[in-house]
CSV table of N, CA, C and O in Angstrom, one decimal:
chain,number,residue,atom,x,y,z
A,1,ILE,N,4.3,-9.8,-13.4
A,1,ILE,CA,4.0,-10.9,-12.6
A,1,ILE,C,5.3,-11.7,-12.4
A,1,ILE,O,5.6,-12.2,-11.3
A,2,GLY,N,6.1,-11.8,-13.5
A,2,GLY,CA,7.3,-12.5,-13.4
A,2,GLY,C,8.3,-11.9,-12.4
A,2,GLY,O,9.0,-12.7,-11.7
A,3,VAL,N,8.4,-10.6,-12.4
A,3,VAL,CA,9.3,-9.9,-11.5
A,3,VAL,C,8.9,-10.2,-10.0
A,3,VAL,O,9.7,-10.4,-9.2
A,4,TYR,N,7.6,-10.2,-9.8
A,4,TYR,CA,7.1,-10.4,-8.4
A,4,TYR,C,7.4,-11.8,-8.0
A,4,TYR,O,7.8,-12.1,-6.9
A,5,ILE,N,7.2,-12.8,-8.9
A,5,ILE,CA,7.5,-14.2,-8.5
A,5,ILE,C,9.0,-14.4,-8.3
A,5,ILE,O,9.3,-15.1,-7.3
A,6,VAL,N,9.8,-13.8,-9.1
A,6,VAL,CA,11.3,-13.9,-8.8
A,6,VAL,C,11.6,-13.2,-7.5
A,6,VAL,O,12.5,-13.8,-6.8
A,7,SER,N,11.1,-12.1,-7.2
A,7,SER,CA,11.4,-11.4,-6.0
A,7,SER,C,10.9,-12.2,-4.8
A,7,SER,O,11.5,-12.2,-3.7
A,8,LEU,N,9.7,-12.8,-4.9
A,8,LEU,CA,9.2,-13.7,-3.9
A,8,LEU,C,10.2,-14.8,-3.6
A,8,LEU,O,10.5,-15.2,-2.5
A,9,MET,N,10.6,-15.4,-4.7
A,9,MET,CA,11.5,-16.6,-4.6
A,9,MET,C,12.8,-16.1,-3.9
A,9,MET,O,13.4,-16.9,-3.1
A,10,HIS,N,13.3,-14.9,-4.2
A,10,HIS,CA,14.5,-14.4,-3.6
A,10,HIS,C,14.4,-14.1,-2.2
A,10,HIS,O,15.2,-14.5,-1.3
A,11,TYR,N,13.4,-13.3,-1.8
A,11,TYR,CA,13.2,-12.8,-0.5
A,11,TYR,C,12.5,-13.8,0.5
A,11,TYR,O,12.6,-13.7,1.7
A,12,CYS,N,11.7,-14.7,-0.1
A,12,CYS,CA,10.9,-15.5,0.7
A,12,CYS,C,11.3,-17.0,0.7
A,12,CYS,O,10.5,-17.9,0.7
A,13,ASP,N,12.6,-17.1,0.6
A,13,ASP,CA,13.3,-18.5,0.7
A,13,ASP,C,12.7,-19.5,-0.3
A,13,ASP,O,12.5,-20.6,0.0
A,14,GLY,N,12.5,-19.0,-1.5
A,14,GLY,CA,12.0,-19.9,-2.6
A,14,GLY,C,10.5,-20.1,-2.6
A,14,GLY,O,10.0,-20.9,-3.5
A,15,GLN,N,9.8,-19.6,-1.7
A,15,GLN,CA,8.3,-19.8,-1.6
A,15,GLN,C,7.6,-18.7,-2.5
A,15,GLN,O,8.0,-17.6,-2.4
A,16,ILE,N,6.5,-19.1,-3.1
A,16,ILE,CA,5.7,-18.2,-3.9
A,16,ILE,C,4.2,-18.2,-3.5
A,16,ILE,O,3.5,-17.3,-3.9
A,17,PHE,N,3.8,-19.2,-2.7
A,17,PHE,CA,2.4,-19.3,-2.3
A,17,PHE,C,2.2,-18.7,-0.9
A,17,PHE,O,3.1,-18.9,0.0
A,18,GLN,N,1.1,-18.0,-0.7
A,18,GLN,CA,0.9,-17.3,0.5
A,18,GLN,C,0.9,-18.2,1.7
A,18,GLN,O,1.4,-17.9,2.8
A,19,ALA,N,0.3,-19.4,1.6
A,19,ALA,CA,0.2,-20.3,2.7
A,19,ALA,C,1.6,-20.8,3.1
A,19,ALA,O,1.9,-20.9,4.3
A,20,ASP,N,2.5,-20.9,2.2
A,20,ASP,CA,3.9,-21.3,2.5
A,20,ASP,C,4.7,-20.1,3.1
A,20,ASP,O,5.5,-20.3,4.0
A,21,ILE,N,4.4,-18.9,2.5
A,21,ILE,CA,5.1,-17.7,3.0
A,21,ILE,C,4.7,-17.4,4.5
A,21,ILE,O,5.6,-17.0,5.3
A,22,ASP,N,3.5,-17.6,4.8
A,22,ASP,CA,3.0,-17.3,6.1
A,22,ASP,C,3.7,-18.2,7.2
A,22,ASP,O,3.7,-17.8,8.4
A,23,LYS,N,4.3,-19.3,6.8
A,23,LYS,CA,5.0,-20.1,7.8
A,23,LYS,C,6.4,-19.7,8.0
A,23,LYS,O,7.1,-20.2,9.0
A,24,LEU,N,6.9,-18.8,7.2
A,24,LEU,CA,8.3,-18.3,7.4
A,24,LEU,C,8.4,-17.4,8.6
A,24,LEU,O,7.5,-16.6,8.9
A,25,GLU,N,9.6,-17.4,9.1
A,25,GLU,CA,10.0,-16.5,10.2
A,25,GLU,C,10.1,-15.1,9.6
A,25,GLU,O,10.7,-14.9,8.6
A,26,ASP,N,9.5,-14.1,10.2
A,26,ASP,CA,9.5,-12.7,9.8
A,26,ASP,C,9.0,-12.5,8.3
A,26,ASP,O,9.6,-11.8,7.5
A,27,PHE,N,7.9,-13.2,8.0
A,27,PHE,CA,7.4,-13.2,6.7
A,27,PHE,C,6.8,-11.8,6.2
A,27,PHE,O,6.9,-11.5,5.1
A,28,ASP,N,6.4,-11.0,7.2
A,28,ASP,CA,5.9,-9.7,6.8
A,28,ASP,C,7.0,-8.8,6.2
A,28,ASP,O,6.8,-8.2,5.1
A,29,SER,N,8.2,-8.8,6.7
A,29,SER,CA,9.3,-8.1,6.2
A,29,SER,C,9.8,-8.7,4.8
A,29,SER,O,10.1,-7.9,3.9
A,30,LYS,N,9.7,-10.0,4.7
A,30,LYS,CA,10.1,-10.6,3.5
A,30,LYS,C,9.1,-10.2,2.3
A,30,LYS,O,9.6,-10.0,1.2
A,31,LEU,N,7.9,-10.2,2.7
A,31,LEU,CA,6.9,-9.9,1.7
A,31,LEU,C,7.0,-8.4,1.3
A,31,LEU,O,6.8,-8.0,0.1
A,32,MET,N,7.3,-7.5,2.3
A,32,MET,CA,7.5,-6.1,2.0
A,32,MET,C,8.7,-5.9,1.1
A,32,MET,O,8.6,-5.1,0.2
A,33,ASP,N,9.7,-6.6,1.3
A,33,ASP,CA,10.9,-6.5,0.4
A,33,ASP,C,10.5,-6.9,-1.0
A,33,ASP,O,10.9,-6.3,-2.0
A,34,ALA,N,9.8,-8.1,-1.2
A,34,ALA,CA,9.5,-8.5,-2.5
A,34,ALA,C,8.5,-7.5,-3.2
A,34,ALA,O,8.7,-7.2,-4.4
A,35,ARG,N,7.6,-7.0,-2.4
A,35,ARG,CA,6.7,-6.0,-3.0
A,35,ARG,C,7.4,-4.7,-3.4
A,35,ARG,O,7.1,-4.2,-4.5
A,36,THR,N,8.4,-4.3,-2.7
A,36,THR,CA,9.2,-3.1,-3.0
A,36,THR,C,10.0,-3.3,-4.3
A,36,THR,O,9.9,-2.4,-5.1
A,37,VAL,N,10.6,-4.4,-4.4
A,37,VAL,CA,11.4,-4.7,-5.6
A,37,VAL,C,10.5,-4.8,-6.8
A,37,VAL,O,10.8,-4.2,-7.9
A,38,ALA,N,9.4,-5.4,-6.7
A,38,ALA,CA,8.4,-5.5,-7.8
A,38,ALA,C,7.9,-4.2,-8.2
A,38,ALA,O,7.7,-3.8,-9.4
A,39,PHE,N,7.5,-3.3,-7.2
A,39,PHE,CA,7.0,-2.0,-7.5
A,39,PHE,C,8.0,-1.1,-8.2
A,39,PHE,O,7.7,-0.5,-9.2
A,40,ILE,N,9.2,-1.1,-7.7
A,40,ILE,CA,10.3,-0.3,-8.4
A,40,ILE,C,10.5,-0.8,-9.8
A,40,ILE,O,10.7,0.0,-10.7
A,41,SER,N,10.6,-2.1,-10.0
A,41,SER,CA,10.8,-2.6,-11.3
A,41,SER,C,9.7,-2.3,-12.3
A,41,SER,O,9.9,-2.0,-13.4
A,42,LEU,N,8.5,-2.3,-11.8
A,42,LEU,CA,7.3,-2.0,-12.6
A,42,LEU,C,7.4,-0.6,-13.1
A,42,LEU,O,7.2,-0.3,-14.3
A,43,VAL,N,7.6,0.4,-12.2
A,43,VAL,CA,7.7,1.8,-12.6
A,43,VAL,C,8.8,2.0,-13.6
A,43,VAL,O,8.6,2.7,-14.6
A,44,TRP,N,10.0,1.5,-13.3
A,44,TRP,CA,11.1,1.7,-14.2
A,44,TRP,C,10.9,1.1,-15.5
A,44,TRP,O,11.2,1.7,-16.6
A,45,SER,N,10.3,-0.1,-15.6
A,45,SER,CA,10.1,-0.8,-16.9
A,45,SER,C,9.0,-0.1,-17.7
A,45,SER,O,9.1,0.0,-18.9
A,46,GLU,N,8.0,0.5,-17.0
A,46,GLU,CA,7.0,1.2,-17.8
A,46,GLU,C,7.6,2.5,-18.3
A,46,GLU,O,7.2,3.0,-19.4
A,47,ASN,N,8.4,3.2,-17.6
A,47,ASN,CA,9.1,4.4,-18.1
A,47,ASN,C,10.0,4.1,-19.3
A,47,ASN,O,10.0,4.8,-20.3
A,48,ILE,N,10.7,3.0,-19.2
A,48,ILE,CA,11.5,2.6,-20.4
A,48,ILE,C,10.7,2.2,-21.6
A,48,ILE,O,11.0,2.5,-22.7
A,49,ARG,N,9.6,1.5,-21.3
A,49,ARG,CA,8.7,1.0,-22.4
A,49,ARG,C,8.1,2.2,-23.1
A,49,ARG,O,7.9,2.2,-24.3
A,50,SER,N,7.8,3.3,-22.4
A,50,SER,CA,7.3,4.5,-23.0
A,50,SER,C,8.2,5.1,-24.1
A,50,SER,O,7.8,5.6,-25.1
A,51,TYR,N,9.5,4.9,-23.8
A,51,TYR,CA,10.5,5.4,-24.8
A,51,TYR,C,10.6,4.4,-26.0
A,51,TYR,O,10.7,4.8,-27.2
A,52,THR,N,10.6,3.1,-25.7
A,52,THR,CA,10.8,2.1,-26.8
A,52,THR,C,9.5,2.0,-27.7
A,52,THR,O,9.7,1.5,-28.8
A,53,SER,N,8.4,2.3,-27.2
A,53,SER,CA,7.1,2.1,-28.0
A,53,SER,C,6.6,3.4,-28.7
A,53,SER,O,5.5,3.4,-29.1
A,54,ARG,N,7.5,4.4,-28.8
A,54,ARG,CA,7.0,5.6,-29.4
A,54,ARG,C,6.8,5.5,-30.9
A,54,ARG,O,6.0,6.2,-31.5
A,55,SER,N,7.6,4.7,-31.6
A,55,SER,CA,7.5,4.5,-33.0
A,55,SER,C,7.8,3.1,-33.4
A,55,SER,O,8.5,2.4,-32.8
A,56,PHE,N,7.1,2.7,-34.5
A,56,PHE,CA,7.3,1.4,-35.1
A,56,PHE,C,8.5,1.3,-36.1
A,56,PHE,O,9.1,0.3,-36.3
A,57,ASP,N,8.8,2.5,-36.7
A,57,ASP,CA,9.8,2.5,-37.7
A,57,ASP,C,11.0,3.3,-37.5
A,57,ASP,O,11.9,3.4,-38.3
A,58,LYS,N,11.1,3.9,-36.3
A,58,LYS,CA,12.3,4.7,-36.0
A,58,LYS,C,13.0,4.1,-34.8
A,58,LYS,O,12.3,3.6,-33.9
A,59,PRO,N,14.3,4.3,-34.7
A,59,PRO,CA,15.0,3.7,-33.5
A,59,PRO,C,14.7,4.5,-32.2
A,59,PRO,O,14.2,5.6,-32.3
A,60,VAL,N,15.0,4.0,-31.1
A,60,VAL,CA,14.6,4.5,-29.8
A,60,VAL,C,15.3,5.9,-29.6
A,60,VAL,O,14.7,6.8,-29.1
A,61,TRP,N,16.5,6.0,-30.1
A,61,TRP,CA,17.3,7.3,-29.9
A,61,TRP,C,16.9,8.4,-30.8
A,61,TRP,O,17.3,9.5,-30.6
A,62,HIS,N,16.0,8.2,-31.8
A,62,HIS,CA,15.6,9.2,-32.7
A,62,HIS,C,14.6,10.2,-32.0
A,62,HIS,O,13.6,9.8,-31.6
A,63,ASP,N,15.1,11.4,-31.9
A,63,ASP,CA,14.3,12.5,-31.2
A,63,ASP,C,13.8,12.1,-29.9
A,63,ASP,O,12.6,12.2,-29.5
A,64,ILE,N,14.7,11.5,-29.1
A,64,ILE,CA,14.3,10.9,-27.8
A,64,ILE,C,13.7,11.9,-26.8
A,64,ILE,O,12.8,11.6,-26.0
A,65,LEU,N,14.1,13.2,-26.9
A,65,LEU,CA,13.6,14.2,-25.9
A,65,LEU,C,12.6,15.1,-26.6
A,65,LEU,O,12.3,16.2,-26.1
A,66,GLY,N,12.1,14.7,-27.8
A,66,GLY,CA,11.2,15.6,-28.6
A,66,GLY,C,9.8,15.9,-28.0
A,66,GLY,O,9.3,16.9,-28.1
A,67,ASN,N,9.3,14.9,-27.3
A,67,ASN,CA,8.0,15.1,-26.7
A,67,ASN,C,8.1,15.6,-25.3
A,67,ASN,O,8.4,14.8,-24.3
A,68,VAL,N,7.9,16.9,-25.1
A,68,VAL,CA,8.1,17.5,-23.8
A,68,VAL,C,7.1,17.0,-22.7
A,68,VAL,O,7.4,16.7,-21.6
A,69,ASN,N,5.9,16.7,-23.2
A,69,ASN,CA,4.9,16.2,-22.2
A,69,ASN,C,5.2,14.8,-21.7
A,69,ASN,O,4.9,14.5,-20.6
A,70,MET,N,5.8,14.0,-22.6
A,70,MET,CA,6.2,12.7,-22.1
A,70,MET,C,7.3,12.8,-21.1
A,70,MET,O,7.4,12.0,-20.2
A,71,GLN,N,8.2,13.7,-21.3
A,71,GLN,CA,9.3,13.9,-20.4
A,71,GLN,C,8.8,14.3,-19.0
A,71,GLN,O,9.2,13.8,-18.0
A,72,LYS,N,7.8,15.2,-19.0
A,72,LYS,CA,7.2,15.6,-17.8
A,72,LYS,C,6.5,14.5,-17.1
A,72,LYS,O,6.6,14.3,-15.9
A,73,ALA,N,5.8,13.6,-17.9
A,73,ALA,CA,5.1,12.5,-17.3
A,73,ALA,C,6.1,11.5,-16.7
A,73,ALA,O,5.8,10.9,-15.6
A,74,ILE,N,7.2,11.3,-17.3
A,74,ILE,CA,8.2,10.3,-16.8
A,74,ILE,C,8.8,10.9,-15.6
A,74,ILE,O,9.1,10.2,-14.6
A,75,VAL,N,9.2,12.1,-15.6
A,75,VAL,CA,9.7,12.8,-14.3
A,75,VAL,C,8.8,12.7,-13.2
A,75,VAL,O,9.1,12.4,-12.1
A,76,LEU,N,7.5,13.0,-13.5
A,76,LEU,CA,6.5,12.9,-12.4
A,76,LEU,C,6.3,11.5,-11.9
A,76,LEU,O,6.2,11.2,-10.7
A,77,ALA,N,6.4,10.5,-12.8
A,77,ALA,CA,6.3,9.1,-12.4
A,77,ALA,C,7.5,8.7,-11.5
A,77,ALA,O,7.3,8.0,-10.5
A,78,GLN,N,8.7,9.2,-11.8
A,78,GLN,CA,9.8,8.9,-11.0
A,78,GLN,C,9.7,9.6,-9.6
A,78,GLN,O,10.1,9.0,-8.6
A,79,ILE,N,9.2,10.8,-9.6
A,79,ILE,CA,9.1,11.5,-8.3
A,79,ILE,C,8.0,10.8,-7.5
A,79,ILE,O,8.3,10.5,-6.3
A,80,CYS,N,6.9,10.3,-8.1
A,80,CYS,CA,5.9,9.6,-7.3
A,80,CYS,C,6.5,8.3,-6.8
A,80,CYS,O,6.2,7.8,-5.7
A,81,LEU,N,7.3,7.6,-7.6
A,81,LEU,CA,8.0,6.4,-7.2
A,81,LEU,C,8.8,6.6,-5.9
A,81,LEU,O,8.7,5.9,-4.9
A,82,TYR,N,9.6,7.6,-6.0
A,82,TYR,CA,10.5,7.9,-4.8
A,82,TYR,C,9.7,8.3,-3.6
A,82,TYR,O,10.1,8.0,-2.5
A,83,VAL,N,8.7,9.1,-3.8
A,83,VAL,CA,7.8,9.5,-2.7
A,83,VAL,C,7.2,8.2,-2.1
A,83,VAL,O,7.2,8.0,-0.8
A,84,ALA,N,6.6,7.4,-2.9
A,84,ALA,CA,6.0,6.1,-2.5
A,84,ALA,C,6.9,5.2,-1.7
A,84,ALA,O,6.5,4.5,-0.8
A,85,VAL,N,8.2,5.2,-2.2
A,85,VAL,CA,9.1,4.2,-1.6
A,85,VAL,C,9.8,4.8,-0.4
A,85,VAL,O,10.2,4.1,0.6
A,86,LEU,N,10.1,6.1,-0.3
A,86,LEU,CA,10.9,6.7,0.7
A,86,LEU,C,10.2,7.5,1.8
A,86,LEU,O,10.8,7.7,2.8
A,87,VAL,N,9.0,7.9,1.6
A,87,VAL,CA,8.3,8.7,2.7
A,87,VAL,C,7.8,7.7,3.7
A,87,VAL,O,7.1,6.8,3.4
A,88,PRO,N,8.3,7.8,5.0
A,88,PRO,CA,8.2,6.8,6.0
A,88,PRO,C,6.7,6.2,6.2
A,88,PRO,O,6.5,5.1,6.0
A,89,VAL,N,5.8,7.0,6.6
A,89,VAL,CA,4.5,6.5,6.9
A,89,VAL,C,3.8,6.0,5.7
A,89,VAL,O,3.1,4.9,5.7
A,90,PHE,N,3.8,6.8,4.6
A,90,PHE,CA,3.2,6.4,3.4
A,90,PHE,C,3.7,5.1,2.8
A,90,PHE,O,3.0,4.2,2.4
A,91,SER,N,5.0,4.9,2.9
A,91,SER,CA,5.7,3.7,2.4
A,91,SER,C,5.4,2.5,3.2
A,91,SER,O,4.9,1.5,2.6
A,92,ASP,N,5.7,2.5,4.5
A,92,ASP,CA,5.6,1.3,5.2
A,92,ASP,C,4.2,1.0,5.8
A,92,ASP,O,3.8,-0.2,5.9
A,93,LYS,N,3.5,2.0,6.1
A,93,LYS,CA,2.1,1.7,6.8
A,93,LYS,C,1.0,1.6,5.7
A,93,LYS,O,0.2,0.7,5.8
A,94,ILE,N,1.0,2.5,4.7
A,94,ILE,CA,-0.1,2.4,3.7
A,94,ILE,C,0.2,1.5,2.6
A,94,ILE,O,-0.6,0.6,2.3
A,95,LEU,N,1.4,1.6,1.9
A,95,LEU,CA,1.7,0.8,0.8
A,95,LEU,C,2.4,-0.5,1.2
A,95,LEU,O,2.6,-1.4,0.4
A,96,GLN,N,2.9,-0.6,2.4
A,96,GLN,CA,3.6,-1.8,2.9
A,96,GLN,C,4.8,-2.1,2.1
A,96,GLN,O,5.1,-3.2,1.7
A,97,LEU,N,5.6,-1.0,1.9
A,97,LEU,CA,6.9,-1.2,1.2
A,97,LEU,C,8.0,-0.9,2.2
A,97,LEU,O,7.8,-0.3,3.2
A,98,ARG,N,9.2,-1.3,1.8
A,98,ARG,CA,10.4,-1.1,2.7
A,98,ARG,C,11.5,-0.5,1.8
A,98,ARG,O,12.5,-1.1,1.6
A,99,GLY,N,11.3,0.8,1.5
A,99,GLY,CA,12.2,1.4,0.5
A,99,GLY,C,13.7,1.4,1.0
A,99,GLY,O,14.5,0.9,0.3
A,100,VAL,N,14.0,2.1,2.1
A,100,VAL,CA,15.4,2.2,2.5
A,100,VAL,C,15.9,0.9,3.1
A,100,VAL,O,17.1,0.5,2.9
A,101,ALA,N,15.1,0.1,3.7
A,101,ALA,CA,15.5,-1.1,4.4
A,101,ALA,C,15.4,-2.4,3.6
A,101,ALA,O,15.6,-3.4,4.1
A,102,VAL,N,15.1,-2.3,2.3
A,102,VAL,CA,14.9,-3.5,1.5
A,102,VAL,C,16.2,-4.3,1.5
A,102,VAL,O,17.3,-3.7,1.3
A,103,GLY,N,16.1,-5.5,1.9
A,103,GLY,CA,17.3,-6.4,1.9
A,103,GLY,C,18.1,-6.3,3.1
A,103,GLY,O,19.0,-7.1,3.3
A,104,ALA,N,17.8,-5.4,4.0
A,104,ALA,CA,18.6,-5.2,5.2
A,104,ALA,C,18.2,-6.2,6.3
A,104,ALA,O,17.2,-6.7,6.4
């Protein structure tokens, strides 16, 4: 939630409430930018969290590539992220993200 609020503040001229954002010029694009940043941040942070929460008593780097199924899941999550953000119709029409054009 925090990442989404910060991205709303950045892309929507400091506004975080829908009623205020609706008054902005080109608010659809600004919301799509904020959504895209929050979505990418969420996927990356969950992938990193999966590495850091593997053990309570061992450091992160201990046997980091030992679980092959976890590696497959993280690679699949990254592939799905890039498909969701970069495939034109799926990204902008269905998910309402602006992968390539974010911030442009």
